[in-house]
XYZ file of C-alpha atoms in Angstrom:
603
model
C -26.322 -39.716 -1.357
C -25.493 -36.697 -2.981
C -22.022 -35.235 -2.008
C -21.711 -32.923 0.493
C -18.768 -30.129 -0.248
C -16.254 -29.817 2.535
C -17.034 -26.361 3.640
C -20.244 -27.780 4.810
C -19.551 -31.260 5.824
C -16.878 -29.478 8.347
C -18.864 -26.437 9.256
C -18.075 -26.202 12.892
C -21.109 -27.567 15.318
C -19.698 -26.103 18.668
C -17.706 -23.535 19.836
C -14.760 -26.123 20.503
C -14.681 -26.667 16.665
C -14.354 -23.252 15.656
C -10.649 -22.256 14.076
C -8.979 -19.258 14.345
C -11.437 -17.174 16.416
C -10.735 -17.864 19.801
C -11.225 -14.195 21.005
C -14.812 -14.366 20.019
C -15.019 -17.744 21.424
C -14.134 -16.923 24.633
C -16.173 -13.925 25.092
C -19.072 -15.719 24.100
C -18.504 -18.429 26.273
C -17.918 -16.574 29.210
C -21.309 -14.801 28.556
C -23.435 -18.010 28.235
C -21.712 -19.582 31.316
C -22.477 -16.430 33.538
C -25.893 -15.626 31.970
C -24.930 -12.228 31.203
C -26.721 -12.245 27.599
C -27.396 -9.209 25.432
C -30.365 -8.819 23.424
C -28.249 -7.957 20.003
C -25.006 -9.258 18.281
C -23.269 -7.808 15.435
C -20.519 -10.143 13.960
C -18.582 -8.407 11.301
C -15.408 -9.657 9.027
C -14.468 -10.965 5.779
C -16.142 -13.883 3.839
C -15.648 -17.340 5.205
C -14.452 -16.370 8.411
C -17.389 -18.087 10.384
C -19.890 -15.222 10.824
C -23.094 -17.139 10.034
C -21.529 -20.216 11.763
C -21.181 -18.467 15.012
C -24.856 -17.179 14.779
C -25.988 -20.880 14.462
C -23.780 -22.127 17.158
C -25.015 -19.428 19.551
C -28.765 -20.213 18.638
C -28.052 -23.807 19.818
C -26.459 -22.569 22.944
C -29.457 -20.388 23.634
C -31.963 -22.882 22.987
C -30.714 -26.435 23.499
C -31.948 -28.794 25.925
C -29.044 -31.450 26.702
C -29.272 -35.424 25.603
C -32.108 -35.632 28.562
C -34.365 -32.937 27.530
C -33.502 -31.132 30.896
C -30.611 -28.941 30.166
C -30.221 -25.085 29.950
C -28.563 -22.174 28.431
C -24.943 -23.255 27.752
C -21.514 -22.760 26.122
C -21.361 -26.162 24.767
C -24.707 -27.254 23.168
C -24.953 -30.954 23.185
C -25.812 -31.655 19.282
C -27.913 -34.381 19.686
C -31.368 -32.611 21.056
C -33.890 -32.039 18.858
C -33.202 -28.230 18.987
C -29.614 -28.439 18.290
C -30.636 -31.151 15.245
C -33.205 -28.711 13.960
C -31.058 -25.682 14.056
C -27.947 -27.605 12.176
C -30.498 -28.633 9.522
C -32.078 -25.565 9.012
C -35.322 -26.438 10.247
C -35.915 -24.659 13.536
C -38.987 -22.507 13.638
C -37.740 -20.035 16.339
C -34.593 -19.555 14.217
C -35.046 -17.177 11.443
C -32.284 -16.521 8.964
C -32.912 -13.050 6.566
C -30.770 -12.250 3.423
C -30.534 -8.826 3.417
C -28.621 -8.737 0.285
C -31.909 -10.189 -1.463
C -34.516 -8.538 1.271
C -33.674 -5.204 1.967
C -36.747 -3.652 1.886
C -38.935 -2.199 4.691
C -41.620 -4.555 3.723
C -39.352 -7.245 4.426
C -38.438 -6.148 7.574
C -41.746 -5.631 8.853
C -42.573 -9.037 8.051
C -40.035 -10.190 10.166
C -40.594 -8.030 13.174
C -44.111 -8.973 12.882
C -43.162 -12.319 14.385
C -41.528 -10.893 17.289
C -44.652 -10.277 18.961
C -45.053 -13.977 19.437
C -43.494 -16.048 21.858
C -41.065 -19.043 20.505
C -42.948 -22.044 19.637
C -40.478 -25.001 20.601
C -37.479 -22.802 22.007
C -36.351 -20.930 24.781
C -35.430 -17.906 22.592
C -36.530 -16.697 18.970
C -33.405 -15.745 16.995
C -33.375 -13.347 14.127
C -30.240 -13.682 12.467
C -29.839 -11.066 9.784
C -26.825 -11.930 7.563
C -24.932 -8.957 5.216
C -27.137 -6.259 7.122
C -25.471 -3.278 5.651
C -27.441 -3.697 2.487
C -30.658 -2.714 4.289
C -32.113 0.533 3.216
C -32.477 3.560 5.432
C -36.056 2.970 5.811
C -35.568 -0.744 6.870
C -33.043 0.350 9.501
C -35.602 2.926 11.033
C -38.285 0.508 11.053
C -35.946 -2.094 13.048
C -34.425 0.695 15.575
C -36.986 0.818 18.399
C -37.488 -3.586 18.658
C -33.512 -3.754 18.444
C -33.258 -1.070 21.556
C -36.117 -3.162 23.486
C -36.803 -6.299 22.238
C -39.088 -8.788 24.540
C -37.063 -11.380 26.719
C -37.446 -14.070 24.420
C -36.132 -12.646 21.263
C -32.411 -12.193 20.368
C -30.808 -10.242 17.441
C -27.741 -11.621 15.618
C -26.470 -9.340 12.630
C -23.572 -10.196 10.494
C -21.658 -7.845 7.805
C -18.806 -7.761 5.543
C -18.735 -3.937 5.736
C -19.444 -2.507 9.296
C -18.692 1.003 7.778
C -22.296 0.937 6.042
C -24.068 0.322 9.256
C -25.762 3.261 11.253
C -24.151 4.436 14.241
C -27.771 4.146 15.813
C -27.749 0.176 15.142
C -23.882 -0.170 16.040
C -24.799 1.440 19.479
C -27.427 -1.024 20.035
C -25.375 -4.283 19.552
C -22.128 -5.793 21.042
C -20.060 -5.892 18.044
C -17.318 -8.975 17.185
C -14.670 -9.044 14.729
C -14.123 -12.103 13.215
C -10.284 -11.606 12.065
C -9.101 -13.297 8.249
C -6.952 -16.325 9.714
C -3.381 -16.809 9.090
C -2.074 -19.249 6.588
C -0.702 -21.413 9.241
C -3.872 -21.813 10.989
C -5.618 -22.544 7.796
C -2.932 -25.376 7.014
C -3.172 -26.957 10.080
C -6.658 -27.215 9.633
C -6.530 -28.733 5.945
C -4.207 -31.283 7.485
C -6.891 -32.419 9.324
C -9.635 -32.443 7.254
C -7.651 -34.511 4.681
C -6.848 -36.931 7.178
C -10.469 -37.341 7.935
C -10.982 -37.577 4.383
C -8.117 -40.153 4.035
C -6.726 -37.987 1.228
C -2.903 -37.841 0.694
C -1.614 -34.062 -0.022
C 1.969 -32.886 -0.315
C 2.876 -30.115 2.573
C 3.658 -27.613 -0.812
C 0.437 -27.909 -1.983
C -1.331 -27.245 1.174
C 0.605 -24.361 1.745
C -0.408 -23.078 -1.575
C -4.087 -23.423 -1.165
C -3.609 -21.928 2.662
C -2.228 -18.811 0.966
C -4.605 -19.125 -1.730
C -7.459 -18.580 0.383
C -6.483 -15.213 1.742
C -7.765 -15.453 5.407
C -10.916 -17.255 4.523
C -11.490 -21.080 5.782
C -14.532 -21.445 3.429
C -12.419 -20.317 0.461
C -9.330 -22.772 1.445
C -11.923 -25.652 1.904
C -13.733 -24.932 -1.568
C -10.081 -24.601 -3.249
C -9.004 -27.951 -1.621
C -12.587 -29.506 -3.166
C -11.710 -28.557 -6.303
C -7.936 -29.233 -6.277
C -8.849 -33.022 -5.153
C -11.010 -33.178 -8.169
C -8.238 -31.472 -10.428
C -5.669 -34.495 -8.982
C -7.863 -37.381 -9.264
C -8.317 -37.797 -5.372
C -4.563 -36.484 -4.481
C -2.978 -33.244 -3.836
C 0.603 -32.812 -5.823
C 2.211 -29.433 -5.601
C 2.660 -29.428 -9.461
C -1.475 -29.792 -10.112
C -1.999 -27.441 -7.287
C -0.028 -24.727 -8.951
C -1.293 -25.550 -12.121
C -4.926 -24.674 -10.997
C -4.301 -21.897 -9.113
C -2.097 -20.412 -11.841
C 0.695 -19.912 -9.078
C 3.985 -19.083 -10.156
C 6.576 -21.447 -9.136
C 8.757 -19.999 -6.827
C 12.066 -21.164 -8.811
C 11.187 -18.519 -11.573
C 11.052 -15.889 -8.514
C 14.418 -16.800 -7.077
C 15.525 -16.605 -10.679
C 14.456 -13.376 -10.778
C 15.439 -12.022 -7.882
C 18.931 -13.410 -8.375
C 19.253 -11.459 -11.666
C 17.981 -8.335 -10.304
C 20.759 -8.631 -7.444
C 23.440 -9.257 -10.128
C 22.099 -6.751 -12.489
C 21.754 -9.036 -15.080
C 18.886 -7.603 -17.223
C 19.091 -10.549 -20.014
C 18.191 -13.098 -17.420
C 15.151 -11.075 -16.135
C 13.814 -10.573 -19.694
C 14.187 -14.378 -20.360
C 12.608 -15.270 -17.303
C 9.637 -12.760 -17.964
C 9.376 -14.650 -21.490
C 9.332 -17.959 -19.994
C 6.645 -16.860 -18.022
C 4.317 -15.885 -20.718
C 5.332 -19.055 -22.944
C 3.732 -21.123 -20.024
C 0.942 -18.707 -19.166
C 1.671 -17.945 -15.558
C 0.039 -15.395 -13.924
C 1.848 -12.185 -14.111
C -0.016 -10.771 -10.693
C 0.867 -14.084 -9.198
C 4.648 -13.265 -10.014
C 4.397 -9.946 -8.421
C 3.159 -11.347 -5.297
C 5.272 -14.135 -4.808
C 8.178 -11.946 -5.466
C 6.894 -9.450 -2.613
C 6.468 -12.451 -0.409
C 9.841 -13.751 -0.861
C 11.235 -9.827 -0.717
C 9.600 -9.707 2.950
C 11.117 -12.612 4.240
C 14.374 -11.425 3.150
C 14.110 -8.309 4.785
C 13.075 -9.974 7.747
C 16.220 -12.117 7.741
C 18.138 -9.119 7.192
C 16.729 -6.820 10.150
C 16.735 -10.043 12.567
C 19.205 -12.579 11.166
C 18.486 -15.246 13.691
C 14.951 -14.834 13.307
C 13.461 -18.085 11.921
C 11.084 -18.092 8.923
C 7.670 -19.458 9.457
C 7.550 -22.651 7.212
C 8.739 -25.989 7.783
C 12.543 -26.472 8.286
C 12.581 -29.136 5.661
C 11.517 -26.342 3.016
C 14.281 -25.974 0.239
C 13.156 -22.177 -0.319
C 14.396 -21.239 3.262
C 18.052 -21.487 2.213
C 17.764 -19.748 -1.305
C 15.437 -17.218 0.822
C 18.994 -16.830 3.095
C 21.237 -16.386 0.314
C 19.754 -13.925 -1.378
C 19.089 -11.845 1.893
C 22.919 -11.963 2.063
C 23.816 -10.680 -1.491
C 20.983 -8.210 -1.740
C 21.566 -4.985 0.090
C 18.617 -4.015 2.672
C 17.509 -0.737 1.086
C 17.410 -2.311 -2.235
C 15.360 -4.922 -0.940
C 12.769 -2.600 0.321
C 12.747 -0.782 -3.032
C 11.927 -3.901 -4.931
C 9.302 -4.800 -2.364
C 7.757 -1.282 -2.608
C 7.741 -1.618 -6.574
C 6.518 -5.036 -6.805
C 3.464 -3.959 -4.842
C 2.594 -0.435 -6.982
C 3.559 -2.843 -10.112
C 0.660 -5.114 -9.413
C -1.624 -2.117 -9.591
C -0.375 -1.281 -12.869
C -1.230 -4.506 -14.855
C -4.779 -3.850 -15.480
C -3.744 -0.910 -17.311
C -1.437 -2.456 -20.174
C -3.158 -4.223 -23.329
C -1.027 -7.038 -22.224
C -0.054 -7.668 -18.711
C 3.289 -9.507 -19.779
C 4.005 -6.902 -21.228
C 3.216 -4.888 -18.100
C 5.088 -7.303 -16.075
C 8.024 -7.064 -18.073
C 8.511 -3.300 -17.663
C 7.782 -3.817 -14.028
C 10.844 -5.961 -13.694
C 12.981 -3.712 -16.037
C 11.906 -0.450 -13.379
C 13.462 -2.862 -10.906
C 16.617 -3.023 -12.576
C 16.351 0.494 -13.942
C 16.431 1.787 -10.468
C 18.814 -0.327 -8.799
C 20.867 1.497 -6.359
C 23.858 2.892 -7.471
C 27.326 1.699 -6.031
C 27.827 5.403 -4.530
C 24.795 6.076 -2.469
C 22.729 9.438 -2.612
C 22.291 11.231 0.339
C 18.884 12.679 1.665
C 20.408 16.136 0.789
C 21.336 15.076 -2.858
C 18.154 13.154 -3.725
C 16.275 16.711 -2.230
C 18.223 18.718 -4.851
C 17.997 16.145 -7.595
C 14.143 16.001 -7.099
C 13.986 19.713 -8.051
C 14.882 18.587 -11.818
C 11.423 16.761 -11.985
C 10.008 20.590 -12.862
C 13.054 22.995 -14.073
C 13.977 25.926 -11.988
C 12.704 29.476 -13.811
C 12.180 31.735 -10.772
C 15.830 32.312 -9.573
C 18.643 35.108 -11.100
C 22.026 33.638 -11.477
C 23.364 35.954 -8.732
C 21.359 34.026 -5.807
C 23.437 31.365 -5.783
C 25.907 30.457 -2.829
C 28.386 28.742 -4.666
C 31.569 30.589 -3.884
C 33.167 31.779 -7.162
C 37.000 31.881 -7.808
C 38.854 34.869 -7.230
C 39.220 35.724 -10.553
C 36.002 35.295 -12.807
C 36.539 33.040 -15.560
C 35.290 34.520 -18.954
C 32.493 32.721 -19.970
C 32.832 30.136 -22.504
C 29.490 29.674 -24.114
C 27.691 32.130 -26.273
C 25.050 34.297 -25.002
C 21.457 33.432 -25.719
C 18.505 35.319 -26.660
C 16.415 34.323 -23.661
C 17.588 35.164 -19.915
C 15.395 33.787 -17.063
C 15.343 37.204 -15.816
C 13.739 38.555 -18.582
C 10.935 36.233 -18.784
C 7.318 37.769 -18.499
C 5.496 36.816 -15.266
C 3.227 34.250 -17.078
C 6.367 32.334 -18.416
C 7.889 32.198 -14.756
C 6.423 28.842 -12.887
C 7.158 27.633 -9.463
C 9.647 25.103 -8.714
C 8.652 21.669 -6.951
C 12.017 22.080 -5.028
C 10.815 22.379 -1.255
C 12.045 24.923 0.886
C 14.783 24.610 3.292
C 12.952 23.126 6.006
C 11.544 20.408 3.739
C 8.026 21.827 3.603
C 5.861 23.847 1.017
C 3.223 26.776 1.681
C 2.435 30.146 0.095
C 4.354 33.745 0.914
C 6.614 36.263 0.410
C 8.206 37.872 -2.083
C 11.717 39.777 -2.153
C 10.097 43.209 -1.951
C 6.999 42.607 0.675
C 6.484 40.069 3.027
C 3.139 38.135 4.608
C 2.352 35.390 6.800
C -0.415 32.749 7.205
C -2.582 33.351 10.083
C -0.336 33.109 13.485
C -0.733 30.393 15.574
C -0.522 30.140 19.365
C -0.188 26.519 19.223
C 2.443 25.930 16.468
C 5.784 25.109 17.709
C 8.484 28.404 17.764
C 11.061 26.971 15.655
C 10.965 25.137 12.212
C 12.391 21.617 11.681
C 16.256 21.887 11.190
C 16.919 22.636 7.727
C 19.515 21.530 5.425
C 21.832 23.473 3.154
C 21.798 22.432 -0.253
C 24.986 24.741 -0.730
C 26.889 22.469 1.262
C 26.726 19.673 -1.426
C 28.028 22.109 -3.951
C 31.716 22.028 -5.078
C 31.977 25.010 -7.455
C 33.874 23.863 -10.769
C 35.361 25.918 -13.359
C 32.501 25.716 -16.029
C 29.640 25.787 -13.380
C 28.449 28.861 -13.641
C 28.143 29.080 -17.542
C 26.811 25.762 -17.836
C 23.765 26.575 -15.337
C 23.170 29.890 -16.900
C 23.082 28.098 -20.326
C 20.725 25.254 -19.291
C 18.304 27.456 -17.444
C 18.281 29.667 -20.584
C 17.515 26.327 -22.539
C 14.885 25.171 -20.356
C 13.098 28.910 -20.047
C 13.150 28.680 -23.758
C 11.690 25.178 -23.885
C 14.196 23.899 -26.222
C 14.758 20.871 -24.042
C 12.048 18.954 -22.066
C 11.465 15.284 -20.515
C 14.606 13.335 -20.060
C 16.783 15.995 -22.127
C 16.168 18.343 -19.653
C 17.051 16.366 -17.121
C 19.970 15.186 -18.420
C 21.283 18.971 -18.683
C 19.894 19.816 -15.183
C 21.560 17.148 -13.447
C 24.777 17.027 -15.242
C 28.053 18.573 -14.473
C 30.262 19.990 -17.555
C 33.623 18.784 -16.973
C 35.623 19.669 -19.984
C 35.277 21.425 -23.555
C 38.003 20.188 -25.884
C 38.313 20.695 -29.723
C 34.361 20.844 -30.078
C 33.718 17.874 -27.944
C 32.039 18.811 -24.234
C 32.230 15.859 -21.514
C 29.216 15.951 -19.204
C 29.190 13.364 -15.904
C 26.036 12.455 -14.698
C 25.233 10.034 -11.256
C 22.448 8.006 -12.668
C 22.993 5.379 -15.642
C 19.214 5.767 -16.367
C 20.147 9.564 -17.635
C 23.012 8.332 -19.836
C 20.534 7.379 -22.982
C 21.663 7.999 -26.463
C 18.124 9.587 -27.367
C 18.528 12.204 -24.613
C 21.995 12.968 -25.259
C 21.533 13.713 -29.039
C 18.778 15.562 -28.388
C 20.486 18.131 -25.810
C 23.250 18.087 -28.435
C 20.970 19.405 -31.251
C 19.363 21.666 -28.822
C 22.970 23.211 -28.020
C 23.969 23.283 -31.547
C 21.047 25.565 -32.487
C 21.342 27.866 -29.518
C 25.056 28.377 -29.726
C 25.156 28.351 -33.263
C 27.906 25.598 -33.830
C 26.915 22.555 -35.669
C 29.906 20.862 -35.125
C 29.395 20.819 -31.178
C 29.551 16.969 -29.805
C 28.511 16.077 -26.308
C 29.851 13.124 -24.376
C 27.990 11.395 -21.290
C 30.049 9.552 -18.497
C 28.513 8.344 -15.151
C 30.314 9.020 -11.841
C 29.942 11.487 -8.969
C 28.598 14.687 -9.597
C 29.530 17.551 -7.552
C 28.425 20.831 -9.446
C 25.072 20.756 -11.366
C 22.470 23.337 -12.309
C 19.933 21.188 -10.377
C 22.487 21.869 -7.257
C 22.729 25.401 -7.765
C 19.251 26.313 -8.286
C 18.281 24.571 -4.712
C 21.397 26.307 -3.313
C 19.828 29.571 -4.711
C 16.240 29.054 -3.791
C 17.357 27.918 -0.282
C 19.215 31.603 -0.053
C 16.048 33.208 -1.155
C 13.967 31.247 1.581
C 16.309 32.125 4.320
C 16.019 35.995 3.526
C 12.523 35.742 3.347
C 12.019 34.177 6.767
C 14.405 36.667 8.480
C 12.263 39.260 6.573
C 9.268 37.954 8.443
C 10.995 37.444 11.593
C 12.135 40.627 11.497
C 9.144 42.568 10.647
C 8.144 45.258 13.517
C 4.260 44.075 13.072
C 4.820 40.351 13.562
C 7.494 41.206 16.294
C 4.533 43.348 17.849
C 2.359 40.407 17.770
C 4.376 37.671 19.019
C 5.458 40.167 22.267
C 1.609 41.229 22.688
C -0.503 38.369 21.751
C 1.941 35.448 22.101
C 1.567 34.512 18.581
C 3.893 32.105 16.582
C 5.153 31.857 13.177
C 3.620 28.600 11.725
C 6.564 26.423 10.557
C 6.726 26.050 6.986
C 4.125 28.667 6.183
C 6.562 30.974 4.606
C 7.784 30.677 1.088
C 10.013 33.294 -1.228
C 8.394 33.694 -4.822
C 10.147 35.544 -7.816
C 8.851 39.337 -7.596
C 6.324 40.297 -10.055
C 7.395 42.604 -12.962
């Protein structure tokens, strides 16, 4: 006798054997018991969750005659009458399955509808089951609409699809829709235990956990993978063999990587990545397993007394809890986000292991510094992504010393205020209230169309000037940096280094800069900025030294404060405009929050 695969051998024969779809079973069972039967049903859900199975059980429930041949419609088909046996074996003449993936035209649908005019031959109802119904053509859908809306009393339609968004609304409105959900790994694990016990196959618990996670909510996939694992493991399921078959990464590597990232140990991160390459383990699986562990760590950090949904004897729980204690919660969230986004980058790189290494190094590079950066600082630092080129130095809100210090830097040929309009670019720094929108100049003001539904007051703004503590060299350093940026003497990382740094001292031709992020302190960026300053100032002996520490005064922060001041002035100009006040008073108009933005006046 030929071997029957587990997915077919253990296909549910009645509603009581259905797994993980209790909401559908309950609704259909109550309808069958009460006799409130609809003429068309639509089952939706991903592959392998039971759409075709529910259709066949429903057909048996409608046509079951019971062991004695005198039964009627029931929610519990007997499975032994001729109708139940024929439907299970696929030869019941009044049950027709149409695969719309290969029979999607109007001719195939018309051939099916021609059978609708004839009463059932041996059963109580005719049942037309159309699988992957979303693949029918528009003309085929149009051909079926009338019959689907008013079929004969003896005809029932059952439609199934994995993509209900592609089914026309005219079809959806004629059907009762049931969504079969992907199954939880715990539900799949429990069912696999029962199946393997019936098959008398020994299995390690961790091997079953791997299979249940790899199935991704599909019971059919879980049983197919189990079939493959039994063959791969010569009749038994062991964690090592299943992990090899699936290409899954051993959690020990994941814990080693997370521990190294928590400690900031780049050497261990790179060495572990090379081990994964040598063993041929999946890069995508590595990031997926890391994301899974990070998610559990985040849960433990938020709810320390919550148990992890795994066996208490699992040794991974102790390690997960240890990592949750040593890694800050904000760092856990950051690593989780970067792991998710990193999976999408693997296919873009010529070598997925090189891409994996880069993702891991990015996790290390973006490890939060010891000093937390406030939201306000983040906003000001974000402005350096595109250099500020539209503000005159006198607009800054930094309080200058009583006696203005003589500039210590030589003037340059290009000034920000002297740039032609085509050379003046908008900054990415958001307005003071945190939103971007077009509008006003320093000599004229305009507003977006007034809205009667928008809130009167904008959200509470925050003052970038409050982040500044003026340093003696701040004014001259900001002016020089803006001139370098305007002249395009620096770009990319050297530009970021200049904009986000604070000039601390000048002594003997050595300039000391301070930055908050270690990622900016790179020799290549420092050398390029040093060369640009040497050429611009005519001082070939100038040397730059960069240190890491708290920054209280930088060109980026001063530019942000200047833009905030211009933004406040623009908003005041609009608010005090007589025409705007008249419209607010006479027509109940309101200024749309975020619709005002200061721009550089055109020359």
